[in-house]
Coordinates of C-alpha atoms in Angstrom, one line a residue:
Chain Q
M1 CA -12.5 -13.8 -21.6
Q2 CA -13.6 -13.5 -25.2
I3 CA -13.8 -16.8 -27.1
T4 CA -11.4 -15.5 -29.8
E5 CA -8.9 -14.5 -27.1
Y6 CA -9.2 -17.9 -25.5
W7 CA -8.7 -19.7 -28.8
R8 CA -5.5 -17.7 -29.5
S9 CA -4.1 -18.3 -26.0
N10 CA -4.5 -22.1 -26.5
K11 CA -1.8 -22.2 -29.1
D12 CA 0.9 -21.3 -26.4
W13 CA 0.0 -24.1 -23.9
S14 CA 2.3 -26.7 -25.3
K15 CA 5.2 -24.4 -24.9
Y16 CA 4.7 -24.3 -21.1
L17 CA 3.0 -27.6 -20.1
G18 CA 5.2 -29.8 -17.9
K19 CA 7.8 -27.1 -17.4
K20 CA 9.2 -26.7 -13.9
G21 CA 10.2 -23.5 -12.1
K22 CA 10.5 -21.6 -8.8
V23 CA 8.0 -19.2 -7.2
L24 CA 9.4 -15.7 -7.2
S25 CA 6.4 -14.0 -5.5
V26 CA 2.9 -15.0 -4.5
S27 CA -0.4 -13.5 -3.5
M28 CA -3.4 -15.4 -2.0
M29 CA -6.4 -13.8 -3.5
E30 CA -9.6 -13.3 -1.5
V31 CA -11.2 -10.9 -4.0
S32 CA -11.2 -11.3 -7.8
A33 CA -12.8 -10.3 -11.0
S34 CA -16.1 -12.0 -12.0
D35 CA -14.6 -14.9 -14.1
Q36 CA -12.7 -16.2 -11.0
I37 CA -15.1 -15.3 -8.2
E38 CA -16.2 -19.0 -7.8
L39 CA -12.6 -20.2 -7.7
L40 CA -11.7 -18.0 -4.6
P41 CA -9.6 -18.2 -2.7
Y42 CA -6.7 -18.9 -5.1
A43 CA -3.1 -18.2 -5.4
Y44 CA -1.7 -15.9 -8.0
L45 CA 2.0 -16.6 -8.7
L46 CA 5.0 -15.2 -10.5
V47 CA 7.2 -18.2 -11.5
E48 CA 10.7 -18.2 -12.8
L49 CA 11.2 -20.8 -15.5
E50 CA 14.5 -21.7 -17.1
K51 CA 14.6 -18.9 -19.6
E52 CA 11.6 -16.7 -18.7
K53 CA 9.0 -15.7 -16.1
I54 CA 5.3 -16.5 -16.2
S55 CA 2.3 -15.2 -14.2
L56 CA -0.5 -17.6 -13.5
M57 CA -2.9 -19.0 -11.0
G58 CA -2.0 -21.8 -8.6
V59 CA -4.1 -25.0 -8.6
A60 CA -6.9 -25.2 -6.0
H61 CA -6.3 -26.3 -2.5
Q62 CA -2.5 -25.7 -2.5
E63 CA -0.6 -23.0 -0.7
F64 CA 2.6 -21.5 -2.1
K65 CA 5.5 -19.5 -0.8
I66 CA 8.6 -17.8 -2.4
G67 CA 11.1 -20.5 -3.4
D68 CA 8.6 -23.3 -3.9
E69 CA 9.3 -25.7 -6.8
V70 CA 6.3 -25.8 -9.1
E71 CA 5.3 -27.3 -12.5
I72 CA 2.9 -26.0 -15.1
V73 CA -0.3 -28.0 -15.6
L74 CA -3.6 -27.7 -17.5
R75 CA -6.7 -26.9 -15.3
K76 CA -10.0 -25.1 -15.5
I77 CA -9.4 -21.4 -15.1
K78 CA -12.9 -20.1 -14.7
K79 CA -16.3 -21.4 -13.6
E80 CA -18.4 -21.7 -16.7
A81 CA -22.0 -20.9 -17.1
S82 CA -24.3 -23.7 -18.3
S83 CA -24.2 -22.7 -21.9
E84 CA -20.5 -21.7 -22.1
I85 CA -17.4 -23.6 -23.3
I86 CA -15.3 -25.0 -20.5
C87 CA -12.2 -22.9 -20.2
Y88 CA -9.0 -24.6 -19.4
G89 CA -5.6 -22.9 -19.1
L90 CA -2.2 -22.9 -17.4
K91 CA -1.9 -23.2 -13.7
A92 CA 1.0 -24.1 -11.3
Q93 CA 1.1 -26.9 -8.9
H94 CA 3.7 -28.2 -6.4
V95 CA 6.2 -30.6 -7.9
Chain S
M1 CA 11.1 25.9 -19.4
N2 CA 8.8 28.8 -18.7
I3 CA 5.4 27.2 -18.1
K4 CA 3.3 28.3 -15.2
V5 CA 0.2 26.9 -13.5
I6 CA -2.1 29.9 -13.7
G7 CA -5.2 28.2 -12.5
S8 CA -6.2 25.1 -10.6
Y9 CA -9.3 23.4 -9.3
I10 CA -10.0 20.1 -7.5
G11 CA -13.6 19.0 -7.0
Q12 CA -14.8 16.9 -4.1
F13 CA -13.6 13.3 -4.5
G14 CA -15.9 10.5 -3.4
E15 CA -19.0 8.5 -4.3
L16 CA -20.8 11.4 -6.0
W17 CA -24.0 9.6 -7.0
D18 CA -25.8 12.9 -7.8
K19 CA -23.3 13.9 -10.4
S20 CA -22.8 12.6 -13.9
L21 CA -19.6 12.6 -16.0
T22 CA -20.8 15.7 -17.7
D23 CA -21.7 17.4 -14.4
L24 CA -18.1 16.8 -13.2
I25 CA -16.7 18.2 -16.5
K26 CA -18.8 21.4 -16.2
E27 CA -17.7 21.8 -12.6
G28 CA -14.0 21.4 -13.5
V29 CA -14.1 23.9 -16.4
N30 CA -16.0 26.5 -14.4
G31 CA -13.9 26.0 -11.3
V32 CA -10.5 26.3 -13.0
L33 CA -11.6 29.4 -15.1
T34 CA -12.8 31.1 -12.0
D35 CA -9.5 30.4 -10.2
A36 CA -7.4 31.6 -13.1
Q37 CA -9.5 34.7 -13.6
I38 CA -9.2 34.5 -17.4
F39 CA -11.8 34.6 -20.2
P40 CA -12.9 31.2 -21.6
S41 CA -11.8 32.4 -25.0
E42 CA -8.2 32.5 -23.8
I43 CA -8.1 28.7 -23.7
E44 CA -6.4 27.6 -27.0
A45 CA -6.5 23.8 -26.6
I46 CA -7.7 21.2 -24.2
F47 CA -6.2 17.9 -22.9
V48 CA -8.6 15.6 -21.2
A49 CA -7.3 12.8 -18.9
N50 CA -9.6 9.9 -18.6
K51 CA -9.0 6.2 -18.3
A52 CA -12.2 4.5 -19.1
G53 CA -15.2 6.7 -19.7
G54 CA -16.2 4.3 -22.5
S55 CA -16.5 1.4 -20.0
F56 CA -17.6 3.1 -16.8
N57 CA -20.1 5.5 -18.5
E58 CA -20.4 4.3 -22.1
Q59 CA -19.2 7.7 -23.1
R60 CA -16.2 8.1 -25.4
H61 CA -15.2 11.2 -27.4
L62 CA -14.4 13.1 -24.2
G63 CA -12.3 15.8 -26.0
A64 CA -15.5 17.0 -27.8
L65 CA -17.5 16.8 -24.6
V66 CA -15.1 19.1 -22.8
S67 CA -14.6 21.4 -25.8
E68 CA -18.4 22.0 -26.1
Q69 CA -18.3 23.8 -22.7
F70 CA -16.6 26.7 -24.6
S71 CA -18.4 28.8 -27.2
H72 CA -15.3 28.9 -29.4
F73 CA -14.8 25.0 -29.3
P74 CA -11.0 24.9 -28.7
P75 CA -9.2 21.8 -30.2
A76 CA -9.3 19.0 -27.7
M77 CA -8.0 15.5 -27.3
R78 CA -8.3 12.7 -24.7
V79 CA -5.1 11.3 -23.3
E80 CA -5.1 7.8 -21.8
G81 CA -2.3 6.1 -19.9
A82 CA -4.3 4.0 -17.4
C83 CA -3.9 5.5 -13.9
A84 CA -1.2 7.8 -15.3
S85 CA -3.7 9.5 -17.7
G86 CA -3.6 12.7 -15.6
G87 CA 0.2 13.0 -15.5
L88 CA 0.4 12.1 -19.2
A89 CA -2.1 14.8 -20.2
V90 CA -0.1 17.4 -18.2
V91 CA 3.1 16.3 -20.1
T92 CA 1.3 16.3 -23.4
A93 CA 0.0 19.9 -22.7
Q94 CA 3.6 21.0 -21.8
Q95 CA 4.9 19.5 -25.0
A96 CA 2.3 21.5 -26.9
L97 CA 3.2 24.7 -25.1
L98 CA 7.0 24.1 -25.6
S99 CA 6.4 23.6 -29.3
G100 CA 5.1 27.2 -29.4
L101 CA 1.8 26.1 -31.0
Y102 CA -0.3 27.3 -28.0
K103 CA 0.4 29.7 -25.1
T104 CA -2.5 28.8 -22.7
V105 CA -4.1 25.4 -22.4
L106 CA -6.5 23.5 -20.1
V107 CA -5.8 20.1 -18.7
L108 CA -8.9 18.4 -17.2
G109 CA -8.8 15.0 -15.5
V110 CA -12.1 13.3 -14.8
E111 CA -13.4 9.8 -13.9
K112 CA -16.9 8.7 -12.9
M113 CA -16.4 5.2 -11.5
T114 CA -19.2 4.5 -9.1
D115 CA -22.1 4.0 -11.6
V116 CA -20.9 0.4 -12.0
S117 CA -20.7 -2.4 -9.4
S118 CA -17.3 -2.9 -7.6
N119 CA -16.9 -6.2 -9.6
Q120 CA -17.4 -4.3 -12.8
A121 CA -15.0 -1.6 -11.7
S122 CA -12.3 -4.1 -10.8
A123 CA -12.7 -5.7 -14.2
I124 CA -12.5 -2.4 -16.0
L125 CA -9.4 -1.3 -14.0
A126 CA -7.8 -4.7 -14.8
T127 CA -7.8 -3.9 -18.5
A128 CA -4.7 -1.8 -17.8
A129 CA -2.8 -5.0 -17.1
S130 CA -1.7 -7.4 -19.8
R131 CA -4.8 -9.3 -20.9
E132 CA -2.7 -12.0 -22.5
K133 CA 0.0 -12.5 -19.8
E134 CA -1.8 -11.7 -16.5
Y135 CA -5.0 -13.7 -16.7
G136 CA -6.7 -14.2 -13.4
S137 CA -5.0 -11.2 -11.8
T138 CA -6.4 -8.0 -10.5
F139 CA -4.6 -4.7 -9.7
P140 CA -4.4 -5.6 -6.0
A141 CA -2.9 -9.0 -7.0
L142 CA -0.2 -7.3 -9.2
Y143 CA 0.8 -4.9 -6.4
A144 CA 0.6 -7.8 -3.9
I145 CA 3.2 -9.6 -6.0
L146 CA 5.5 -6.6 -5.8
A147 CA 4.8 -6.3 -2.0
D148 CA 5.5 -10.0 -1.3
Y149 CA 8.8 -9.7 -3.2
H150 CA 9.7 -6.4 -1.4
M151 CA 9.0 -7.9 2.0
H152 CA 11.0 -11.0 1.2
Q153 CA 13.9 -9.1 -0.3
Y154 CA 14.2 -6.1 2.0
G155 CA 12.5 -7.2 5.2
T156 CA 9.6 -4.8 4.8
T157 CA 7.0 -5.5 7.5
R158 CA 3.2 -5.6 7.8
E159 CA 3.4 -2.7 10.3
Q160 CA 5.5 -0.6 8.0
L161 CA 2.9 -1.0 5.2
S162 CA 0.2 0.1 7.6
S163 CA 2.2 3.2 8.6
V164 CA 1.9 4.5 5.1
V165 CA -1.9 4.3 5.4
V166 CA -2.1 5.8 8.9
K167 CA 0.1 8.8 7.7
N168 CA -1.9 9.5 4.5
H169 CA -5.2 9.4 6.3
L170 CA -3.9 11.9 8.9
H171 CA -2.7 14.2 6.0
A172 CA -6.1 14.1 4.4
F173 CA -7.6 16.1 7.3
D174 CA -5.8 19.1 5.8
N175 CA -7.6 18.5 2.5
P176 CA -11.3 19.4 2.5
K177 CA -11.8 17.7 -0.9
A178 CA -10.5 14.3 0.3
Q179 CA -12.8 11.3 0.1
F180 CA -12.0 10.2 3.6
H181 CA -11.5 12.1 6.8
K182 CA -11.1 9.2 9.0
K183 CA -8.2 8.3 11.4
F184 CA -6.9 4.7 11.4
T185 CA -4.4 3.0 13.7
L186 CA -1.7 0.6 12.7
E187 CA -3.9 -2.2 14.1
D188 CA -6.9 -1.1 12.1
V189 CA -5.0 -1.4 8.9
S190 CA -3.1 -4.6 9.8
N191 CA -6.4 -6.4 10.8
S192 CA -8.6 -5.2 7.9
A193 CA -9.8 -7.9 5.5
I194 CA -7.4 -9.5 3.1
V195 CA -7.9 -8.6 -0.6
A196 CA -4.8 -10.1 -2.1
S197 CA -2.2 -11.1 0.5
P198 CA -0.2 -9.4 1.8
L199 CA -2.4 -6.5 0.9
R200 CA -5.5 -5.8 2.9
L201 CA -8.6 -3.6 2.3
L202 CA -7.0 -0.6 4.0
D203 CA -3.8 -0.9 2.0
C204 CA -5.9 -0.2 -1.2
S205 CA -7.0 3.2 -2.6
P206 CA -10.7 3.5 -3.2
I207 CA -12.9 3.6 -6.2
S208 CA -13.9 7.3 -6.6
D209 CA -15.6 9.9 -8.7
G210 CA -13.9 13.3 -9.2
V211 CA -12.6 16.0 -11.4
S212 CA -9.5 18.2 -11.3
A213 CA -8.1 20.8 -13.7
V214 CA -5.2 23.1 -14.3
I215 CA -4.5 25.8 -16.8
L216 CA -0.9 26.0 -18.0
S217 CA 0.5 29.0 -19.7
S218 CA 3.8 30.2 -21.2
K219 CA 2.6 33.8 -21.0
K220 CA 3.8 36.1 -18.2
S221 CA 1.8 35.7 -15.0
N222 CA 2.0 36.8 -11.4
R223 CA 1.3 33.2 -10.3
K224 CA 4.3 31.6 -8.5
T225 CA 4.0 28.0 -9.5
Q226 CA 6.3 27.0 -12.4
I227 CA 6.8 23.6 -13.9
L228 CA 10.6 23.2 -13.6
G229 CA 11.0 19.8 -15.2
F230 CA 9.1 16.7 -16.3
G231 CA 9.9 13.1 -17.1
H232 CA 8.0 10.3 -18.9
A233 CA 9.1 6.7 -19.1
Q234 CA 7.7 3.3 -19.9
D235 CA 8.3 -0.3 -18.9
T236 CA 6.8 -3.7 -19.9
L237 CA 3.1 -4.0 -19.4
A238 CA 3.4 -7.4 -17.6
L239 CA 5.4 -7.9 -14.4
Q240 CA 6.6 -11.3 -15.7
D241 CA 8.6 -9.5 -18.4
R242 CA 10.5 -7.2 -16.0
Q243 CA 14.2 -7.9 -15.1
E244 CA 13.7 -6.7 -11.5
L245 CA 10.7 -6.8 -9.2
G246 CA 12.0 -4.8 -6.4
K247 CA 11.7 -1.5 -8.2
L248 CA 9.7 0.4 -10.9
V249 CA 12.4 1.3 -13.5
A250 CA 10.0 3.7 -15.3
T251 CA 9.8 5.8 -12.2
Q252 CA 13.6 5.9 -11.9
K253 CA 14.0 7.0 -15.5
A254 CA 11.2 9.6 -15.3
A255 CA 12.7 11.0 -12.1
K256 CA 16.1 11.3 -13.7
Q257 CA 14.7 13.2 -16.7
A258 CA 12.8 15.6 -14.5
F259 CA 15.6 16.3 -12.1
N260 CA 18.0 16.9 -14.9
Q261 CA 15.6 19.3 -16.7
A262 CA 15.0 21.2 -13.4
S263 CA 18.7 21.2 -12.5
L264 CA 17.7 20.1 -9.0
S265 CA 18.3 17.1 -6.8
Q266 CA 16.2 15.1 -4.3
K267 CA 17.6 17.1 -1.3
D268 CA 16.0 20.3 -2.8
I269 CA 12.4 18.9 -2.7
Q270 CA 10.2 19.7 0.3
A271 CA 7.0 17.9 -0.5
I272 CA 5.9 15.2 -3.0
E273 CA 2.6 13.7 -4.2
V274 CA 3.3 10.1 -5.1
H275 CA 1.2 7.3 -6.6
D276 CA 0.1 5.4 -3.5
C277 CA -2.6 3.3 -5.2
F278 CA -1.5 0.7 -2.6
S279 CA 0.6 1.1 0.5
I280 CA 3.5 -0.8 -1.1
A281 CA 3.4 1.6 -4.0
E282 CA 4.4 4.6 -1.8
I283 CA 7.3 2.7 -0.5
L284 CA 8.5 1.8 -4.0
A285 CA 7.9 5.3 -5.2
T286 CA 9.9 7.1 -2.5
E287 CA 12.8 4.7 -3.2
D288 CA 12.6 4.7 -7.0
L289 CA 12.4 8.6 -7.0
G290 CA 15.7 8.6 -5.1
F291 CA 14.5 10.0 -1.8
F292 CA 15.5 6.8 0.1
A293 CA 18.0 4.0 -0.6
K294 CA 16.4 0.7 -1.7
G295 CA 14.9 -1.1 1.3
Q296 CA 15.1 2.0 3.6
A297 CA 11.8 3.9 2.8
A298 CA 9.5 1.7 4.9
K299 CA 11.8 2.2 7.9
A300 CA 11.8 6.0 7.4
I301 CA 8.0 6.2 6.9
I302 CA 7.2 4.4 10.2
K303 CA 9.7 6.7 12.0
G304 CA 7.8 9.8 10.8
Q305 CA 10.4 10.9 8.2
T306 CA 7.8 11.5 5.5
T307 CA 5.4 13.7 7.4
Y308 CA 5.6 17.3 8.8
G309 CA 8.8 17.7 10.8
G310 CA 10.5 14.9 8.9
K311 CA 12.9 14.7 5.9
L312 CA 10.1 15.6 3.4
V313 CA 6.3 15.5 3.3
V314 CA 4.9 12.7 1.3
N315 CA 1.3 12.9 0.0
P316 CA 0.2 16.0 1.9
S317 CA -3.2 15.7 0.1
G318 CA -3.7 12.3 1.7
G319 CA -2.6 10.6 -1.6
L320 CA -4.7 8.3 -3.6
K321 CA -5.3 6.3 -0.5
A322 CA -7.2 8.9 1.5
C323 CA -7.9 11.7 -1.0
G324 CA -9.4 9.2 -3.4
H325 CA -8.5 7.9 -6.8
P326 CA -10.8 8.9 -9.6
V327 CA -8.3 7.5 -12.1
G328 CA -8.1 10.2 -14.8
A329 CA -8.3 13.0 -12.3
T330 CA -5.5 11.8 -10.0
G331 CA -2.4 13.0 -11.9
V332 CA -4.0 16.4 -12.6
K333 CA -5.0 16.7 -8.9
Q334 CA -1.4 16.1 -7.8
I335 CA -0.3 19.2 -9.9
A336 CA -3.3 21.3 -8.7
Y337 CA -2.8 20.4 -5.0
L338 CA 0.9 21.1 -5.0
S339 CA 0.3 24.3 -6.9
S340 CA -2.1 25.5 -4.2
L341 CA 0.5 24.7 -1.5
I342 CA 3.2 26.7 -3.4
E343 CA 0.9 29.6 -4.0
A344 CA 0.0 29.6 -0.3
G345 CA 3.8 29.8 0.5
Q346 CA 3.8 26.4 2.3
F347 CA 6.5 24.9 0.1
N348 CA 8.8 26.2 -2.6
L349 CA 9.9 23.0 -4.4
T350 CA 7.7 19.9 -4.9
L351 CA 7.4 16.8 -7.1
A352 CA 4.4 14.9 -8.5
H353 CA 4.6 11.2 -9.4
N354 CA 1.9 9.4 -11.4
V355 CA 2.0 5.7 -12.4
G356 CA 0.0 3.7 -14.9
G357 CA -0.6 0.0 -14.5
S358 CA 1.8 -1.8 -12.3
G359 CA 4.6 0.6 -13.4
A360 CA 4.4 0.4 -17.2
T361 CA 4.0 4.2 -17.4
A362 CA 5.5 6.7 -15.1
I363 CA 5.3 10.5 -15.1
V364 CA 7.2 12.9 -12.9
N365 CA 6.7 16.7 -12.7
I366 CA 8.8 19.0 -10.6
L367 CA 6.9 22.2 -9.6
G368 CA 8.1 25.2 -7.7
R369 CA 9.3 28.7 -7.6
K370 CA 13.0 29.3 -8.1

C-alpha cells in the first residue's frame, strides 16, 4: 500500500468504527499478496451494515460463517518492515 | 452486421520461459497472417489486448510494438479491461469496422506473465479489483466470496464445483495448444490445497504466457465464421457495491444485447467458451448467460449436460482452467478457437463470454454461420 493511499483511507475510519453488521459471505485465505502473507491464514469477509456493505479482513484467530454478527474495529492490517510505518485499518470481529 | 473472422491463430499457452513478450507478438502476427492468406499491407488498423505489460514486463506502448511488425505501420491502440481485455479489443475492432472507417483489422491478445514470481503476479492481477474498497483481497478471495454465497443460497456443492474442473481438463485433450493435458478426478480437485476457501488450487485457472489473434473484415470472404452479435456491459468494481451477489449482472446485460443483435436465443447455441477463471465462475456464467435457471447449472454440469452429448458444450477448448489464462490473450483466443470449430464444421452457432475483474466488465460475442 502506498503511503499516500494509506493516509487518504484513514479519513474514512471514523465512519465505520464500532458499527455492527452481519456476515454475507466469507473466505478463509491460505494464500495472499505480499502485504498480508505474514497474517495468513485470515478471513476475508463481505459484511452487510445498516445502509451499505463493506469488504474487509477478519481479526486474527477468529472463524466466521454466513450470518455471524460482527463489529468493525481498528487492527494492524499488514506486517510492517523495520523501517515502515505501522499500518492500521478496519477489520471485523465477532460481537 | 457483416463482419467475418477471416483469420485466426492461437499460440501454445503455458510457461514459455524461452519466449519474450515481443517473441509472442511476432508469432501472433505471423501466425494469423498465414492463416488468413492476406498481405500484411491489407491490415488497416490494430487493436492490442493486454492487461499489464507495464507491470509484468515493464513494457507499455504495446500498440506501437505490434504496429512496427508491419512495414506500413498501421494505426494501433492497446485496449485494457483487465481479464476482459481480449473481448473488449474484439468489440472495439467491430465498432471500428461498423463505423466504416476500416474494412480489415487485426486484433491481437498477448500476456507474458511468468517472468515475475507468483506473489508478484497475484499482486499485479489484484490491481483489477478496487484498491480502495477491497484491501487484503486477492482474485481467488473475491470469487471465493461469490462461491460461498452461491453455495449457501443455492446449495451448490463441493463436488459440483469439482465437476467443472474435471470436464474442462477432459476437453483440453482436444486442444493441442492447451497448457495442461492432464486428467483429474473429482477427488483430486476436492482434496487439492485450499487457496481461499471454498476455492482450492485446482479450482483456479493458472498463470500463463500466450498469444492469440484474429483478423476481422467487412469485405466479402469465403470464410464461414461471422460475428452475429455482441454485447458489452459494466458493473461496480467492488463486490460490496453490488445489489446482488448470486449473479453477475454485467454478463446478463451483455448476453441480452448480443442475443438481440443476433436475433437468436440460447436454445440455438451449440457450444460456448465462458470465462471460467475459477470453477464457480463457469457456474455463474452459464446461469447468467441464460442457459440454465439460477441455481441449476451446477446440477446440470455434474450430470454431463455441458459436454459432448449434453445440452450444449461448455468450454470445448478446456477454458481458462485447462487451456490457460494469459490474460490479454484469453478473450481473443475464445473467438479464434470457436472460429476454428465453425470452419471445421463442428458447430454452427457459438458464443464467447469474457469477464474482467469479479464481473465489473463483461463481453459476449455470438459467432456462427446462418
